[in-house]
Short mmCIF file of C-alpha atoms in Angstrom, two decimals:
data_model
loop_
_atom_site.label_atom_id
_atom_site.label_comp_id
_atom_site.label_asym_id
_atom_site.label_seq_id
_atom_site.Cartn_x
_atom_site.Cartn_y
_atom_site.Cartn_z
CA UNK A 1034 -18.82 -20.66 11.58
CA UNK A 1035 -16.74 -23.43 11.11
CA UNK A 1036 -12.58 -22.46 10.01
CA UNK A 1037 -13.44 -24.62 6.86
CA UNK A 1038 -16.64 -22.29 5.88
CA UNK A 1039 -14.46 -19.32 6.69
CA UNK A 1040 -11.77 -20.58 4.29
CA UNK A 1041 -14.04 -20.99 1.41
CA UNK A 1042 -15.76 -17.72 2.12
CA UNK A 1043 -12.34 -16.44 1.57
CA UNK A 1044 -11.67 -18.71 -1.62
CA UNK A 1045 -14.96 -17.81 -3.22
CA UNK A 1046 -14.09 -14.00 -2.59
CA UNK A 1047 -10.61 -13.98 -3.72
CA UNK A 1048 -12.05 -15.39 -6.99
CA UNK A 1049 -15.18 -12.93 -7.47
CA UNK A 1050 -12.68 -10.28 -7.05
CA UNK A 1051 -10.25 -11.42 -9.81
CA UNK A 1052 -13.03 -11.85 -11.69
CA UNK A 1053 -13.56 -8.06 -11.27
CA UNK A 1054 -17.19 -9.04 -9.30
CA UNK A 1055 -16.38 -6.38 -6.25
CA UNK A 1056 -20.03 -7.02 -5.10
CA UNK A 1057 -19.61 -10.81 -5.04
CA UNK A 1058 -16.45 -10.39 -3.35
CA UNK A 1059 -17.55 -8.56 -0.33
CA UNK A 1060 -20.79 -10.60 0.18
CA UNK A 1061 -18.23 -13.49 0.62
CA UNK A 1062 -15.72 -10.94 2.92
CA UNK A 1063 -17.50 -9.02 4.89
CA UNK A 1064 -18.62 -12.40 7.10
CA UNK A 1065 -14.82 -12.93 7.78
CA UNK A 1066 -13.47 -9.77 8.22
CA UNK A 1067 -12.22 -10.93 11.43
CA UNK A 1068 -9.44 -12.58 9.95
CA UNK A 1069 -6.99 -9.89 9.30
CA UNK A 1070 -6.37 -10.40 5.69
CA UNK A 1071 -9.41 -10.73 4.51
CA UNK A 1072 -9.90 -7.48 6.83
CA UNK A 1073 -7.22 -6.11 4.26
CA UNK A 1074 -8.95 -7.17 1.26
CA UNK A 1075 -12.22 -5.80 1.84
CA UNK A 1076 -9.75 -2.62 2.36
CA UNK A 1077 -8.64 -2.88 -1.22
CA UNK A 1078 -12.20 -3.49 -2.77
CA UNK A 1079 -13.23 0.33 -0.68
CA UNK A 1080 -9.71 1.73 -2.14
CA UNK A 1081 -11.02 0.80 -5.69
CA UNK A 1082 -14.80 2.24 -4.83
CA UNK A 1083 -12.60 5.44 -4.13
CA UNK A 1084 -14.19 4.99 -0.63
CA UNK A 1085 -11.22 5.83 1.55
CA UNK A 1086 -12.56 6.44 5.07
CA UNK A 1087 -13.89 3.12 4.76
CA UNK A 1088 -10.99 1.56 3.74
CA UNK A 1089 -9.24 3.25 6.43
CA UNK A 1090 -11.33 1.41 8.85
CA UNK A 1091 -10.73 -2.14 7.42
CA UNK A 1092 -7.02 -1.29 7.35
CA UNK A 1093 -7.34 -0.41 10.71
CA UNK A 1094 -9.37 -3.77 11.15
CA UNK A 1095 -6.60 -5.63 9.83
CA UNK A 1096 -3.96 -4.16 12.21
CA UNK A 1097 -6.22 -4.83 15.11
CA UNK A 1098 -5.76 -8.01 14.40
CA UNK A 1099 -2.88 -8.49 13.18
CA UNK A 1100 -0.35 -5.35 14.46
CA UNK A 1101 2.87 -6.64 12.32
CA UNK A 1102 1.05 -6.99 9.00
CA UNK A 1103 2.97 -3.51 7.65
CA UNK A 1104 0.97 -3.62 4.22
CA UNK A 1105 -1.64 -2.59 6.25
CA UNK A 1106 0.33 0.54 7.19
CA UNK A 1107 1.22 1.42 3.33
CA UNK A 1108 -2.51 1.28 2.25
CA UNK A 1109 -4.02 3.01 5.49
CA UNK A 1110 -1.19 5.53 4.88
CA UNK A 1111 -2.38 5.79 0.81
CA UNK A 1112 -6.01 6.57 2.17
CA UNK A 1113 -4.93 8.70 4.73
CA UNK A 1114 -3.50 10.60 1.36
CA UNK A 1115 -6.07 10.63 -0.26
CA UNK A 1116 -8.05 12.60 2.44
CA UNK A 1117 -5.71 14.85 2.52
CA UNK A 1118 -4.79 14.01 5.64
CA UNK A 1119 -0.59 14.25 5.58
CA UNK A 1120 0.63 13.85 8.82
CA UNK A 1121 -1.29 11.02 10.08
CA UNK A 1122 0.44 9.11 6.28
CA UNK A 1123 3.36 10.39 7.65
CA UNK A 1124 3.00 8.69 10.72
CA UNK A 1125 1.75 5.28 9.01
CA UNK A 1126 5.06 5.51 7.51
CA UNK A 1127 7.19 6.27 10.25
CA UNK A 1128 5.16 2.55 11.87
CA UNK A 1129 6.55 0.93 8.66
CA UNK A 1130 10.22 1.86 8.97
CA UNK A 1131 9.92 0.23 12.24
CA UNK A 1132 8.35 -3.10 11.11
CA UNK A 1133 10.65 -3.23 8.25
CA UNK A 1134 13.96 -2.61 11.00
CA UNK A 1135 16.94 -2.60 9.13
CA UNK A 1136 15.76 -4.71 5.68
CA UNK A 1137 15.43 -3.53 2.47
CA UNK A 1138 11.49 -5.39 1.69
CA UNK A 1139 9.26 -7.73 2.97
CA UNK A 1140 7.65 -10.25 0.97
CA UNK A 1141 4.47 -11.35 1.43
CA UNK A 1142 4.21 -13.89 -1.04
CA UNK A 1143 4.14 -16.62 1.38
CA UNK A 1144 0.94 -15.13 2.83
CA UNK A 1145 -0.43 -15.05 -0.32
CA UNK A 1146 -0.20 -11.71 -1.18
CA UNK A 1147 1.93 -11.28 -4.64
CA UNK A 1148 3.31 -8.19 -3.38
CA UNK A 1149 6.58 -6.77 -2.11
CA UNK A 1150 6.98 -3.57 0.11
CA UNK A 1151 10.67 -1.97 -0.49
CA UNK A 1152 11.85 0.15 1.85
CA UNK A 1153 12.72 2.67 -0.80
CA UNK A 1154 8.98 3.30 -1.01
CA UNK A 1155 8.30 4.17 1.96
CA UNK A 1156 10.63 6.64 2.05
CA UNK A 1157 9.60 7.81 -1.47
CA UNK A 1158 5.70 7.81 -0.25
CA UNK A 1159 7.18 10.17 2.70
CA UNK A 1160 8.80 12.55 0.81
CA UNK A 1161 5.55 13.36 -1.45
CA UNK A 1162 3.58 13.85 1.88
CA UNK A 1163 6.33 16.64 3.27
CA UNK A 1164 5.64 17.99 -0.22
CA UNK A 1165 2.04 18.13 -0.50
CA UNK A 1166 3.09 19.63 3.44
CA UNK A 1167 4.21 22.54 1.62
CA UNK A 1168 7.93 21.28 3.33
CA UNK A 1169 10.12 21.22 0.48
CA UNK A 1170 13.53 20.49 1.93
CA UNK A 1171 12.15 17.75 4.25
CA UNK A 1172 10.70 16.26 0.74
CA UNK A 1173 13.81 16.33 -1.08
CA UNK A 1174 15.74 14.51 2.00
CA UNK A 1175 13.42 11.69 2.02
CA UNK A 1176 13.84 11.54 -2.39
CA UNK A 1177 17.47 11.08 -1.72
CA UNK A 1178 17.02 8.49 1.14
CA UNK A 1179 14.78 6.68 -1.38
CA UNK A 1180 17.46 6.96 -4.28
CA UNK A 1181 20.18 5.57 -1.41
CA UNK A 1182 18.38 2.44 -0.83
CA UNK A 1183 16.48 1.92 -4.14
CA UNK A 1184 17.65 -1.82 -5.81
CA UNK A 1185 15.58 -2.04 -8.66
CA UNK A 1186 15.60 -0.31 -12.42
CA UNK A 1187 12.10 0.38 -11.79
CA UNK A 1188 12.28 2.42 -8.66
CA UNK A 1189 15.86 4.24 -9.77
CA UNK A 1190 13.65 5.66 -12.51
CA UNK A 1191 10.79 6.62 -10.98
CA UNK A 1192 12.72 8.55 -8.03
CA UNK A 1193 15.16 9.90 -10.15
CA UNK A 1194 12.37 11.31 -12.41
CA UNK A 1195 10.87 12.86 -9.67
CA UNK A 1196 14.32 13.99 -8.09
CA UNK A 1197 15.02 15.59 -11.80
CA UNK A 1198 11.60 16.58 -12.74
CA UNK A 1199 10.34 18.13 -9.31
CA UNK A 1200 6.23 17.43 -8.07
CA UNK A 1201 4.52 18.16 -11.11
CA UNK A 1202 2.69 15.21 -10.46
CA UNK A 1203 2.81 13.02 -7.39
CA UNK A 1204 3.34 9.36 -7.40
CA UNK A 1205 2.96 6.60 -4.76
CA UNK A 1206 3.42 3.72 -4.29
CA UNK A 1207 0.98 1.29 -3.59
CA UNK A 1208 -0.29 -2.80 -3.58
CA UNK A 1209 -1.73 -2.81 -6.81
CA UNK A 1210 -5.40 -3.54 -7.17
CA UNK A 1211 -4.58 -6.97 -8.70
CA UNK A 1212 -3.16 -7.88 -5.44
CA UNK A 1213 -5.04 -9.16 -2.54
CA UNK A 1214 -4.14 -11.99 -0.24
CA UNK A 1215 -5.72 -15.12 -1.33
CA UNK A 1216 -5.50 -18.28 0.67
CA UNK A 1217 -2.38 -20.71 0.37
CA UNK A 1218 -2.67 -23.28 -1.85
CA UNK A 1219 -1.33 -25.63 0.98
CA UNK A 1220 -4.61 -24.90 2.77
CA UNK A 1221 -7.03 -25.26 -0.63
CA UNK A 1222 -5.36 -28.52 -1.06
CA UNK A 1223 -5.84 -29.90 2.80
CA UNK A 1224 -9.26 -28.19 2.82
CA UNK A 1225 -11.22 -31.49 2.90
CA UNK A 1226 -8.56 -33.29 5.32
CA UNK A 1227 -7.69 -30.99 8.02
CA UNK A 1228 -9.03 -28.09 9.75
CA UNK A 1229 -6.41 -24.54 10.43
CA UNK A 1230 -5.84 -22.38 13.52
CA UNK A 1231 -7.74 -19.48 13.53
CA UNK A 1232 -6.10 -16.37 11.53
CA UNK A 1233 -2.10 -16.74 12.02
CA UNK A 1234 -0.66 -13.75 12.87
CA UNK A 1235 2.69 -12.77 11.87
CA UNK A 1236 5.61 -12.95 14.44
CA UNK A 1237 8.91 -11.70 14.10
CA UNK A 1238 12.00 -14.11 14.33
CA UNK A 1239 15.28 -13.81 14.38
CA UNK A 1240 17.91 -16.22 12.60
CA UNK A 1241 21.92 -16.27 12.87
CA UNK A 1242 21.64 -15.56 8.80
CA UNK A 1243 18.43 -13.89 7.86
CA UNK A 1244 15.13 -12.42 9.69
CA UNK A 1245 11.96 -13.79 8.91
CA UNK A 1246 8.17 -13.51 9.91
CA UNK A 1247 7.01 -15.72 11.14
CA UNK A 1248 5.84 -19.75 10.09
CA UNK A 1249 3.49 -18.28 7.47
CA UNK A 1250 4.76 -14.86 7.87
CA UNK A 1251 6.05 -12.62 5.28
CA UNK A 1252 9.78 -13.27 4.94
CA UNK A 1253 11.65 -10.58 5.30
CA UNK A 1254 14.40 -11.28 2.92
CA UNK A 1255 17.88 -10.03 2.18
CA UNK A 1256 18.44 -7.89 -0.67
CA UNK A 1257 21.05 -9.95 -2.80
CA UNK A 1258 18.27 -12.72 -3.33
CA UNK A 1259 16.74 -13.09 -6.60
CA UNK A 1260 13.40 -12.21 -7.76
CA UNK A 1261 12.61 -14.18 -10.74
CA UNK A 1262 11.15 -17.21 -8.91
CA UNK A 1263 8.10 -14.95 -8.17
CA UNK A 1264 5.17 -14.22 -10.11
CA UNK A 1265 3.77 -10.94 -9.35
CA UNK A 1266 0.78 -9.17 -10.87
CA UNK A 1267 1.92 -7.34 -13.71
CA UNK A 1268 0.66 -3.63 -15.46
CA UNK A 1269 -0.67 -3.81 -19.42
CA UNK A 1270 3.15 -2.69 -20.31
CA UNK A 1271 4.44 -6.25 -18.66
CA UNK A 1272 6.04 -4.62 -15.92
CA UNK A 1273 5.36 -4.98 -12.22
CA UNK A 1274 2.36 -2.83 -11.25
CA UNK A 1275 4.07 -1.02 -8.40
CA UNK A 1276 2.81 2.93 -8.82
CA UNK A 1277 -0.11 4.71 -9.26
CA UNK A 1278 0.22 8.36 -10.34
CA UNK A 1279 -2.09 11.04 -8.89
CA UNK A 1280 -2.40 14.57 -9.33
CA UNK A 1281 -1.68 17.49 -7.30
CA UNK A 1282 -4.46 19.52 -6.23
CA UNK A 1283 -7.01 20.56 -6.84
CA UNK A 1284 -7.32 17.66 -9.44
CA UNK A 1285 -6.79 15.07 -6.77
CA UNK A 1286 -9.73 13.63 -6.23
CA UNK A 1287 -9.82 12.87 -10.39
CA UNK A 1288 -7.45 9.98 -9.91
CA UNK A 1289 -10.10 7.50 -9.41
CA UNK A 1290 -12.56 8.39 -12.85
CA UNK A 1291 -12.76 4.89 -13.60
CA UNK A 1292 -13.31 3.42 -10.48
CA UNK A 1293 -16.75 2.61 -9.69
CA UNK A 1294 -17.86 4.69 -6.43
CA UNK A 1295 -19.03 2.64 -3.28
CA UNK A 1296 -22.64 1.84 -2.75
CA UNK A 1297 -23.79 3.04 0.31
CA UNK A 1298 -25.53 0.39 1.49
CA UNK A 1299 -21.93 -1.19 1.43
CA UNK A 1300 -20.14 0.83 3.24
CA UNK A 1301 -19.21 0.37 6.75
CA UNK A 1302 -19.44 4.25 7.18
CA UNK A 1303 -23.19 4.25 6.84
CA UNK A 1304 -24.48 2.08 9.26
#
């Protein structure tokens, strides 16, 4: 398959799956999955079929491919979760503090993914797992690293709800499932002129005044730089969609209600 077919493949999927067409979307994917983002958003259409083992393996797909692409990490770690499976989250975690070094977010807008991963998160997502770990004081170290490095009104009020309120509830945070990497316009444009390198991977750089991923990397930005140039996917309240609230057993697994399940003949799992 030509990089062009593969590229429309990936257009024509990115656009079922806005459309809300998850079937559509895959049958364009699942060619592709090679390419590590696409690899990721065939991960996010088996997160919404509540399917998380076989999202686990896409998201495991995608890092194969791609070992620096640390969104990867936060939704493998969310399925992980979901299976009840708290250490190895933990330890999906633990990879994304070292990916994210010593910045506050990466931004992986100029992937094409309208999405940014805080660093506050991660340590938030880590504290709920030492919870639901039955290891209270280890959860309520990791809520006050997250209230140390959280920047935004959004995240101050989650984490200090949870800080104030305790884990009545458990929220993570997670890509929302408006948000899936969809190919750069500067490649729909040159579609019919020019043909792409296979899959670029990202590549850390370093800079006197800033790090950065590399050239169509995720830049990993500093702190102090504004977000309003960005439009990111949005919940019905007009706010960014950045958390998903589940419930503590045994009501976990009635988090998902409305999402349609996985047909079987879809998932990688059953072949």
């Amino acid at each position: 398959m030509s990089t062009k077919e593969e590229l429309q493949l990936w257009i024509d999927g990115a656009k079922a799956y806005k459309q809300g067409d998850l079937e559509t979307a895959l049958l364009h994917f699942e060619p592709i999955t090679s390419l590590s983002k696409v690899a990721f958003n065939v991960g996010m259409i088996y997160t919404r079929f509540n399917d998380h083992a076989s999202a686990d393996m896409l998201y495991s797909s995608a890092l194969a491919s791609d070992p620096f692409l640390a969104v990867a990490f936060l939704q493998k770690a969310y399925a992980y979760f979901m299976l009840e499976d708290y250490s190895r989250a933990e330890r999906c975690y633990n990879k994304l503090f070292e990916l994210l070094r010593e910045n506050d977010y990466i931004d992986y807008a100029q992937l094409g993914l309208k999405y940014r991963l805080y660093r506050c998160e991660v340590h938030f997502n880590k504290a709920m797992c030492a919870f639901m770990s039955a290891d209270n004081a280890r959860g309520v170290q990791g809520i006050a690293a997250a209230q140390k490095c959280a920047r935004s009104a959004d995240h101050q009020a989650i984490i200090a709800s949870a800080a104030r309120g305790g884990i009545n509830d458990i929220t993570l945070f997670t890509v929302p499932y408006e948000a899936i990497f969809e190919v750069p316009e500067c490649k729909v444009k040159n579609l019919d002129q020019r043909s792409f390198m296979k899959d670029a991977k990202v590549v850390i750089t370093t800079d006197e005044n800033e790090s950065f991923a590399g050239f169509t990397g995720a830049a990993i930005l500093n702190p102090a730089l504004s977000d309003s140039t960005l439009d990111y996917p949005k919940g019905d309240d007009g706010k960014p969609a950045v958390a998903l609230t589940i419930l503590r057993r045994p009501t976990l697994a009635s988090v998902s209600t409305a999402i349609p399940q996985s047909p079987t003949d879809r998932s990688p799992l059953s072949a």
